[in-house]
Amino acid sequence: MAQAIAAPAQVARPAKRASRRVLPGFGLTLGYTLFYLSVIVLIPLSALVFSSFTLTWEQFWTAVASPRVLASYRLTFGASFLAASVNLFFGLLIAWVLVRYRFPGKRIVDALVDLPFALPTAVAGIALTSLLAGNGWIGSLLEPLGIQLAFKPAGIVVALIFISLPFVVRTVQPVLEDAERELEEAATSLGATRWQVFTKVLLPSITPALLTGFAMAFARAVGEYGSVIFIAGNMPMVSEITPLIIIGKLEQYDTAGATAVAVVMLVISFVLLLLINALQTWQRRRAGASS
Amino acid sequence: MKIRLLLAALALGTSSIASAQTSLLNVSYDVAREFYKEYNPAFVAHYKKTTGKDVKIDQSHAGSSAQARAVNDGLAADVVTMNTTTDVQFLADNGVVAKDWQTKFPNDASPTTSTMLFMVRSGNPKGIKDWSDLIKPDVKVIVVNPKTGGNGRYAYLAAWGSVREKGGTDAEAADFVAKLYKNVPILAKGGRDATATFVQRGIGDVLITFESEVVSIEREFGKGKIDAVYPSVSITAENPVAVVERTVAKKGTAELAKAYLDYLYSDEAQEIAARHAVRPRSEKVLARHADVFKPIKQFTVAKYFGSLTEAQKVHFNDGGQFDKLYTPGK
């Protein structure tokens, strides 16, 4: 497969005519792309950064590094990582079942996956809280066993799993659909066990998609506010997420402090996404080399 | 064709300007929605009768300080009606409302007040009668996070002041408040969130919240399920109002805005307020609703804290008293 892609490039190279591109208008489209991206993403974000500039370095540091805020970073990123990891596995499972099997009600299940996308997050939060609270359907069964989910960090993880699930499923699904059955059949005919077929043939081809799904689920979870505040209990140092800290600072009319924390979140999220992207590129290159 | 379109657009534009002069935007807090829904038609009728002019009142509701921020950032409110003086003071500090807004209307520009009460489970199984009962080790207290809600700030100040009213020192008050928050299992984000936690999820033994909320819970869920408890003393929570000078100067609605807020002090408006469980300033109306508003000894924020703005600085800002007293997980 890698050779097939490489071949036309090699043909094209000798015919390098004053570096003219096949499609016209690259300059224009690139210019427009950068302009649009700036208007929609970069300018709002730079406004955020600039409004935190009213703080001195020391004020900035006390705003973003007080123990309470640090605890909230740990919780936000930790719970998001856990939730995305859980979805990495179960999202793959759901995508697998949806792609490989036929069963009655499949379309309904397929549509259900998208529900967390469309649902207002506050609705998800209220629903999950009333389900998991001590007098809810599930909470009342778990609490006698000493398991308390609502108003604990565990509840936050549950909410984040719920809202970030579609990201993994929807990125893995098309790739899984495109995976060539012939390759698996060839592997089987050459004597590979089903586990070997999965780990050696299928998994390498879907890993980049899985990583993308993971990254998106993670990013979504980090930014989540609506569903979490209902289920978190919002105790400082224990179950207070960073977005709540930001809201708290705004309630004190401490806009600069709020943006300072927001900037920190922005930087951490961006670095993490960049890392995952790099990991994905590396993975894709490695998978390409081995096949 | 194009000219006609332009004319139509122009006509539309001017008509919206014309209607803008006779419409008024009241930016308010969440729970006041029902009250103003009833107050607005009453005012429109009153205004028509006294001046012969038709007016239209628009209302906007969300969290009180979120609304104050929106107005500060340019939301064209003619009047603001809030539930904490800090929010109006913030607008005054930024020159959006008059510096001396508190003197522009009677009673420190707050036509209604509320106070903080307790809500307990039916029959009061833990025997909660007063503030001192809240620090018993087996009592779980539901309260709003003072960092995210005015409701929570008043609850904290009421608890603090209850010690001072009995002759305690600030140090004793701090000690009491610290003990109280040790009994708090969940910090709700806002008043309604706290109500849902206590009533619908069945968490906690006592809820500290506004009297108006207590009355509406009783109406919503029936008196049998939960009981209101009147502690020996509580705080006066003012609901301040102000004209947004910036907007009325631009729109020429100063007179209308003043009339709108003045009418809040009329017997008719005070009666509507009483029906919505906020304490009217009018003694006469208050006496008529004595069954709802049981007499309770109250102290003002000014008595122990100077003003809410000062209390905010000393107690609730990052690194303030609340942060010092309250560090769960340790």
XYZ file of C-alpha atoms in Angstrom:
621
model
C 0.000 0.000 0.000
C 2.788 2.395 0.908
C 4.478 1.722 -2.401
C 1.325 2.406 -4.327
C 1.086 5.853 -2.758
C 4.780 6.569 -3.204
C 4.828 5.653 -6.902
C 2.985 8.673 -8.379
C 5.108 11.029 -6.301
C 8.223 9.581 -7.852
C 6.769 10.001 -11.291
C 5.884 13.587 -10.546
C 9.294 14.539 -9.234
C 11.324 14.492 -12.498
C 8.622 16.581 -14.181
C 9.132 19.390 -11.625
C 8.234 22.412 -13.773
C 8.924 25.686 -11.918
C 7.115 24.161 -8.918
C 3.676 24.684 -10.435
C 0.952 22.965 -8.530
C -1.694 20.825 -10.122
C -4.556 22.772 -8.561
C -4.617 26.544 -8.944
C -5.278 29.118 -6.260
C -3.149 27.776 -3.424
C -2.005 31.249 -2.427
C -5.538 32.552 -2.301
C -6.986 29.637 -0.379
C -4.085 29.584 2.061
C -4.514 33.298 2.626
C -8.205 32.902 3.215
C -7.667 29.893 5.473
C -5.237 31.778 7.671
C -7.514 34.819 7.754
C -10.551 32.759 8.740
C -8.610 30.803 11.335
C -7.353 34.065 12.798
C -10.786 35.625 13.008
C -12.438 32.566 14.496
C -9.684 31.091 16.673
C -6.531 33.126 17.053
C -7.932 36.601 17.722
C -10.361 35.493 20.467
C -7.624 33.458 22.100
C -5.092 36.252 21.905
C -7.645 38.562 23.518
C -7.714 36.076 26.361
C -3.951 36.167 26.679
C -3.822 39.954 26.485
C -6.416 40.509 29.161
C -4.262 38.513 31.576
C -1.392 40.934 30.858
C -2.823 43.437 33.338
C -1.395 41.246 36.075
C 2.169 41.438 37.268
C 4.140 38.224 37.049
C 3.702 37.599 40.772
C -0.055 38.184 40.664
C -0.256 35.865 37.682
C 1.646 33.215 39.563
C -0.516 33.419 42.706
C -3.633 33.258 40.511
C -2.578 30.168 38.604
C -0.515 28.268 41.165
C -2.409 28.463 44.442
C -2.949 25.008 45.968
C -6.644 25.119 45.207
C -6.108 25.878 41.539
C -3.372 23.248 41.278
C -5.723 20.671 42.768
C -8.308 21.629 40.153
C -5.810 21.110 37.296
C -5.000 17.683 38.656
C -8.658 16.803 38.850
C -9.627 18.256 35.468
C -6.801 16.706 33.495
C -6.718 13.503 35.526
C -10.453 12.844 35.258
C -10.410 13.768 31.560
C -7.516 11.386 30.913
C -9.311 8.594 32.755
C -12.542 9.224 30.899
C -10.830 9.352 27.514
C -8.958 6.123 28.347
C -12.159 4.329 29.274
C -13.717 5.547 26.034
C -10.672 4.445 24.072
C -11.556 0.871 24.946
C -15.347 0.997 25.033
C -15.569 3.375 22.097
C -13.574 0.906 20.017
C -15.875 -1.849 21.194
C -18.975 0.070 20.138
C -17.465 1.031 16.789
C -16.463 -2.595 16.241
C -19.946 -3.923 16.917
C -21.557 -1.242 14.760
C -19.260 -1.959 11.822
C -18.944 -5.708 11.940
C -22.331 -7.018 13.010
C -25.928 -6.733 11.912
C -28.601 -6.828 14.533
C -32.110 -5.500 14.938
C -32.200 -1.911 16.187
C -28.702 -1.229 14.940
C -29.679 2.163 13.525
C -31.118 3.193 16.850
C -27.917 2.196 18.638
C -25.968 4.089 15.983
C -28.046 7.208 16.581
C -27.797 6.826 20.367
C -24.020 7.166 20.117
C -24.440 10.734 18.869
C -26.818 11.736 21.628
C -24.137 13.112 23.973
C -23.046 15.355 21.059
C -26.440 16.959 20.739
C -27.640 16.999 24.322
C -27.137 20.215 26.294
C -24.499 19.241 28.805
C -26.551 20.570 31.702
C -29.234 18.018 30.822
C -26.634 15.273 30.946
C -25.425 16.560 34.300
C -28.874 16.689 35.837
C -29.820 13.280 34.466
C -26.633 11.615 35.685
C -26.839 13.283 39.076
C -30.397 12.205 39.721
C -29.441 8.692 38.612
C -26.312 8.392 40.732
C -27.311 10.364 43.830
C -28.057 8.416 46.997
C -31.779 8.236 46.217
C -31.404 7.676 42.469
C -31.972 4.379 40.649
C -28.331 3.426 40.456
C -27.067 5.390 43.423
C -29.507 3.681 45.786
C -28.152 0.289 44.708
C -24.509 1.274 44.956
C -24.540 3.235 48.164
C -25.350 0.291 50.468
C -22.221 -1.317 49.008
C -20.230 1.727 50.070
C -19.770 2.980 46.514
C -20.564 6.655 46.182
C -20.332 8.160 42.717
C -22.302 11.394 42.807
C -20.625 14.396 44.467
C -17.251 12.651 44.368
C -14.461 12.832 41.792
C -15.741 9.463 40.506
C -18.966 11.190 39.484
C -16.971 13.661 37.427
C -15.308 10.807 35.567
C -18.705 9.256 34.834
C -20.022 12.540 33.421
C -16.906 12.997 31.305
C -17.137 9.451 29.954
C -20.703 10.158 28.934
C -20.024 13.405 27.075
C -16.817 12.293 25.333
C -17.924 8.860 24.117
C -19.015 9.813 20.568
C -15.613 11.240 19.715
C -13.848 7.892 19.851
C -16.660 5.956 18.181
C -17.115 8.435 15.357
C -13.432 8.686 14.498
C -12.743 4.953 14.620
C -15.911 3.829 12.841
C -15.113 5.034 9.262
C -11.555 3.737 9.445
C -12.796 0.373 10.628
C -15.301 0.341 7.776
C -12.521 1.025 5.274
C -10.194 -1.623 6.674
C -9.775 -4.195 3.941
C -11.292 -7.535 4.796
C -9.001 -9.174 2.255
C -6.012 -8.444 4.423
C -7.632 -10.180 7.365
C -8.648 -13.101 5.167
C -5.127 -13.332 3.806
C -3.735 -13.307 7.339
C -6.165 -16.021 8.395
C -5.321 -18.157 5.363
C -1.659 -17.836 6.260
C -2.472 -19.359 9.650
C -2.807 -16.317 11.910
C -5.042 -16.695 14.945
C -7.893 -14.243 15.391
C -5.959 -12.429 18.102
C -2.957 -12.149 15.811
C -5.128 -10.802 13.014
C -6.481 -8.187 15.391
C -3.194 -7.056 16.883
C -0.968 -7.378 13.797
C -3.300 -6.444 10.950
C -6.254 -4.459 12.211
C -4.900 -2.555 15.186
C -1.991 -0.868 13.373
C -4.333 0.521 10.752
C -6.827 1.934 13.246
C -4.358 3.165 15.850
C -4.026 6.676 14.353
C -7.817 7.025 14.352
C -7.982 5.708 17.909
C -5.405 8.247 19.006
C -7.298 11.053 17.270
C -10.495 9.945 18.952
C -8.716 9.794 22.280
C -7.303 13.292 21.797
C -10.684 14.733 20.893
C -12.442 12.972 23.745
C -9.773 14.220 26.122
C -9.977 17.783 24.812
C -13.742 17.757 25.069
C -13.602 16.486 28.630
C -11.075 19.103 29.725
C -13.374 21.887 28.571
C -16.524 20.398 30.031
C -18.471 22.504 32.521
C -22.234 22.092 32.337
C -22.571 18.428 33.146
C -19.825 18.325 35.752
C -20.905 21.086 38.124
C -24.119 19.246 38.926
C -22.472 15.982 39.806
C -19.164 17.170 41.235
C -20.152 18.439 44.673
C -17.713 21.298 43.954
C -15.626 20.919 47.104
C -12.392 22.924 46.982
C -9.289 20.715 46.801
C -11.440 17.634 46.242
C -13.982 17.920 43.462
C -13.600 21.382 42.023
C -12.825 21.504 38.301
C -10.784 24.288 36.731
C -13.684 25.792 34.739
C -15.496 26.255 38.070
C -12.454 28.093 39.460
C -12.649 30.395 36.454
C -16.351 31.040 37.046
C -15.633 31.619 40.739
C -13.023 34.230 39.882
C -15.421 35.954 37.493
C -18.023 36.066 40.269
C -15.479 38.033 42.276
C -15.033 40.360 39.279
C -11.473 39.091 39.078
C -11.426 38.966 35.291
C -7.651 39.096 35.070
C -7.257 36.177 37.481
C -9.868 34.178 35.590
C -8.129 34.751 32.264
C -4.789 33.853 33.836
C -6.138 30.428 34.798
C -7.779 30.183 31.383
C -4.469 30.889 29.687
C -2.800 28.115 31.674
C -5.537 25.693 30.612
C -5.149 26.854 27.039
C -1.409 26.228 27.047
C -1.653 22.824 28.717
C -4.424 21.702 26.357
C -2.556 22.908 23.301
C 0.684 21.210 24.305
C -1.181 17.974 25.008
C -2.978 18.079 21.651
C 0.308 18.827 19.895
C 1.935 15.868 21.650
C -0.875 13.535 20.695
C -0.714 14.773 17.106
C 3.016 14.126 16.992
C 2.467 10.688 18.468
C -0.109 9.997 15.808
C 2.171 11.055 12.957
C 4.922 8.895 14.355
C 2.522 5.982 14.699
C 1.276 6.391 11.147
C 4.802 6.510 9.782
C 5.752 3.421 11.736
C 2.654 1.569 10.570
C 3.406 2.624 6.999
C 6.986 1.375 7.247
C 6.043 -2.030 8.621
C 3.393 -2.858 6.031
C -35.782 47.284 -6.739
C -32.654 48.027 -4.796
C -33.926 51.420 -3.747
C -37.149 49.934 -2.525
C -35.204 47.411 -0.478
C -33.091 50.182 0.973
C -36.190 52.168 1.863
C -37.726 49.153 3.497
C -34.571 48.597 5.498
C -34.545 52.251 6.478
C -38.179 52.164 7.524
C -37.497 49.061 9.560
C -34.498 50.727 11.119
C -36.313 53.887 12.126
C -39.296 51.986 13.438
C -37.027 49.981 15.706
C -35.504 53.228 16.964
C -38.988 54.618 17.579
C -39.999 51.549 19.533
C -36.684 51.541 21.374
C -37.633 54.844 22.971
C -40.717 53.412 24.557
C -39.286 50.063 25.562
C -37.334 49.387 28.678
C -34.935 46.561 29.430
C -34.808 45.326 33.000
C -31.742 43.180 33.623
C -32.309 41.085 36.688
C -31.295 37.923 38.527
C -32.580 34.418 38.082
C -35.195 33.938 40.736
C -36.853 37.327 40.141
C -38.255 36.134 36.826
C -41.713 35.279 38.168
C -41.960 38.455 40.210
C -41.198 40.755 37.278
C -43.464 38.790 34.991
C -46.291 39.897 37.228
C -44.910 43.333 38.045
C -44.337 44.441 34.425
C -47.984 44.356 33.247
C -48.990 46.115 36.462
C -46.459 48.857 35.778
C -47.439 49.175 32.101
C -51.070 49.692 33.128
C -50.074 52.183 35.813
C -47.853 54.123 33.395
C -50.586 54.254 30.779
C -52.992 55.590 33.368
C -50.691 58.296 34.694
C -48.992 59.460 31.482
C -51.132 58.032 28.682
C -48.066 56.453 27.071
C -47.654 52.858 26.022
C -44.447 51.146 27.051
C -42.995 47.729 26.551
C -40.864 46.084 29.201
C -38.283 43.474 28.270
C -36.633 41.378 30.919
C -33.411 39.439 31.043
C -32.531 36.953 33.757
C -29.417 34.998 34.711
C -27.002 34.797 37.635
C -26.821 38.187 39.340
C -23.135 38.933 38.864
C -23.081 37.447 35.362
C -25.806 39.968 34.549
C -23.822 42.796 36.114
C -20.822 41.837 33.979
C -23.005 41.766 30.858
C -24.364 45.236 31.580
C -20.848 46.506 32.231
C -19.701 45.013 28.936
C -22.419 46.844 27.045
C -25.780 45.099 27.460
C -28.176 48.028 26.978
C -30.171 47.695 30.197
C -32.208 50.705 31.313
C -32.504 49.446 34.851
C -30.796 46.740 36.873
C -32.573 44.896 39.679
C -30.144 42.633 41.500
C -29.999 40.504 44.620
C -26.682 41.719 45.980
C -25.497 45.294 46.398
C -22.007 44.253 45.252
C -23.291 43.764 41.728
C -24.742 47.276 41.532
C -21.692 48.737 43.271
C -19.494 47.099 40.632
C -21.485 48.937 37.946
C -21.223 52.193 39.935
C -17.449 51.791 40.207
C -17.281 51.490 36.447
C -19.446 54.566 35.888
C -22.364 52.651 34.416
C -24.804 53.569 37.181
C -24.656 56.697 39.360
C -22.001 56.731 42.101
C -24.677 57.664 44.644
C -27.181 55.081 43.414
C -28.057 54.022 46.956
C -29.519 57.455 47.719
C -31.616 57.710 44.545
C -34.446 55.558 45.884
C -35.817 54.987 49.394
C -34.481 52.279 51.729
C -30.968 52.286 50.268
C -32.498 51.733 46.831
C -33.774 48.299 47.724
C -37.568 48.055 47.548
C -37.596 44.501 48.879
C -35.433 42.320 51.092
C -35.074 38.719 52.059
C -33.339 36.894 54.862
C -31.586 33.577 55.388
C -33.590 30.738 56.922
C -33.143 27.005 57.491
C -35.030 24.279 55.743
C -35.143 20.918 57.527
C -36.623 17.487 56.833
C -40.216 16.983 57.896
C -40.580 16.797 61.674
C -37.053 18.167 62.121
C -35.450 14.798 63.101
C -32.127 16.392 64.095
C -33.847 19.029 66.224
C -32.342 22.031 64.497
C -33.562 25.246 66.067
C -30.801 27.781 65.748
C -27.369 28.480 64.311
C -25.570 26.679 67.134
C -27.266 23.408 66.125
C -25.570 23.499 62.731
C -22.141 22.676 64.151
C -23.222 19.472 65.889
C -21.029 16.677 64.525
C -23.853 14.599 63.008
C -25.541 17.437 61.114
C -24.973 17.785 57.379
C -25.500 21.301 56.060
C -26.273 22.140 52.428
C -25.171 25.594 51.447
C -24.161 27.499 48.307
C -20.486 28.091 47.553
C -19.834 31.723 48.581
C -17.402 31.933 45.689
C -20.071 31.280 43.087
C -23.330 32.602 44.495
C -24.777 35.537 46.399
C -26.956 33.081 48.291
C -23.794 31.456 49.649
C -22.263 34.790 50.622
C -25.328 35.759 52.638
C -25.421 32.355 54.347
C -21.800 32.756 55.398
C -22.310 36.330 56.607
C -25.486 35.334 58.448
C -23.617 32.570 60.262
C -20.780 34.938 61.122
C -23.146 37.675 62.280
C -25.193 35.269 64.403
C -22.158 34.890 66.683
C -21.564 38.647 66.817
C -25.221 39.287 67.655
C -24.798 37.119 70.760
C -21.847 39.236 71.806
C -19.131 37.022 70.349
C -15.890 38.339 68.904
C -14.750 38.066 65.293
C -12.370 35.279 66.321
C -15.241 33.306 67.835
C -17.301 33.959 64.722
C -14.465 32.661 62.526
C -14.221 29.568 64.691
C -17.961 28.950 64.439
C -18.049 29.403 60.673
C -15.093 27.045 60.233
C -16.937 24.381 62.267
C -20.111 24.951 60.269
C -18.396 24.446 56.904
C -16.811 21.226 58.239
C -20.369 19.871 58.192
C -20.897 20.798 54.548
C -20.744 17.734 52.269
C -21.481 19.513 48.974
C -21.027 23.120 47.930
C -23.847 23.952 45.550
C -23.137 26.364 42.733
C -26.280 28.465 43.129
C -29.494 28.727 45.139
C -31.595 26.486 42.925
C -28.808 23.938 42.706
C -28.733 23.780 46.517
C -32.502 23.341 46.634
C -32.349 20.452 44.159
C -29.568 18.804 46.152
C -31.487 19.047 49.411
C -35.048 18.406 48.299
C -34.828 16.198 45.222
C -31.635 14.254 45.944
C -32.343 14.011 49.651
C -28.844 15.021 50.743
C -28.148 16.794 54.027
C -30.147 17.555 57.160
C -30.521 21.290 56.764
C -30.426 23.766 53.908
C -29.512 27.399 54.470
C -31.171 29.575 51.848
C -33.181 32.719 51.172
C -36.589 33.037 52.788
C -38.097 33.552 49.343
C -36.647 30.211 48.266
C -37.943 28.505 51.410
C -41.460 29.741 50.737
C -41.339 28.657 47.109
C -40.025 25.211 48.103
C -42.944 24.844 50.484
C -45.336 25.806 47.708
C -43.638 23.568 45.161
C -43.155 20.433 47.208
C -45.866 20.798 49.818
C -45.489 21.700 53.458
C -45.385 18.112 54.655
C -42.002 17.174 53.220
C -39.874 19.914 54.632
C -40.196 22.505 57.369
C -38.895 26.032 57.564
C -36.953 26.918 60.699
C -36.580 30.534 61.817
C -33.313 30.942 63.696
C -33.150 33.444 66.564
C -31.397 35.975 64.327
C -30.538 36.353 60.680
C -29.227 38.780 58.100
C -31.093 41.301 55.959
C -30.448 40.618 52.289
C -31.268 43.663 50.209
C -32.486 43.527 46.622
C -30.999 46.718 45.186
C -32.211 48.520 42.069
C -30.592 51.228 39.954
C -31.039 53.207 36.763
C -28.347 52.490 34.182
C -27.290 56.084 33.453
C -25.209 55.116 30.443
C -28.168 53.615 28.587
C -30.920 56.038 29.593
C -28.751 58.989 28.578
C -28.380 57.465 25.135
C -31.966 56.303 24.746
C -33.682 59.167 26.541
C -35.516 56.816 28.895
C -34.392 58.360 32.184
C -37.882 59.417 33.238
C -39.409 56.065 32.335
C -36.656 54.141 34.113
C -37.154 56.195 37.278
C -40.920 55.696 37.121
C -40.396 51.949 36.677
C -38.261 51.690 39.802
C -40.361 54.157 41.819
C -43.425 52.058 41.245
C -41.702 49.135 42.975
C -42.362 51.003 46.239
C -46.103 51.348 45.615
C -48.490 49.260 47.694
C -49.562 47.356 44.630
C -45.998 46.330 43.726
C -45.163 45.533 47.351
C -48.186 43.264 47.396
C -46.932 41.443 44.303
C -43.515 41.109 45.947
C -45.099 39.642 49.045
C -46.922 37.085 46.918
C -43.534 36.071 45.507
C -42.113 35.687 48.992
C -39.716 38.619 49.041
C -40.182 40.843 52.090
C -41.903 44.105 51.213
C -40.565 47.311 52.779
C -44.111 48.556 53.358
C -45.062 47.799 56.969
C -48.697 47.665 56.000
C -48.206 45.000 53.335
C -45.813 43.106 55.590
C -48.409 43.000 58.337
C -50.988 41.677 55.888
C -48.689 38.730 55.067
C -47.556 38.039 58.606
C -48.326 34.334 58.190
C -45.653 34.041 55.472
C -43.089 36.491 56.809
C -42.757 35.471 60.418
C -41.040 38.167 62.453
C -37.352 37.476 62.822
C -34.636 39.563 64.421
C -32.400 40.822 61.641
C -29.088 42.597 61.331
C -27.753 44.407 58.273
C -24.571 43.669 56.393
C -23.398 47.182 57.278
C -23.557 46.436 61.018
C -20.679 43.923 61.046
C -19.128 44.000 57.616
C -19.300 47.639 56.473
C -20.748 46.764 53.109
C -21.037 43.711 50.901
C -18.196 45.055 48.791
C -15.950 45.179 51.840
C -17.151 41.775 52.995
C -16.266 40.470 49.559
C -12.695 41.749 49.914
C -12.155 40.506 53.445
C -14.023 37.220 53.290
C -14.624 35.852 49.813
C -11.836 36.952 47.500
C -9.051 34.453 46.942
C -6.928 34.169 50.045
C -9.679 35.750 52.182
C -11.280 34.506 55.418
C -13.346 31.847 53.695
C -10.295 30.314 52.051
C -8.473 30.350 55.396
C -11.327 28.721 57.286
C -12.373 26.219 54.728
C -10.021 23.646 53.325
C -11.688 20.282 53.022
C -9.590 17.312 52.061
C -7.122 18.178 54.811
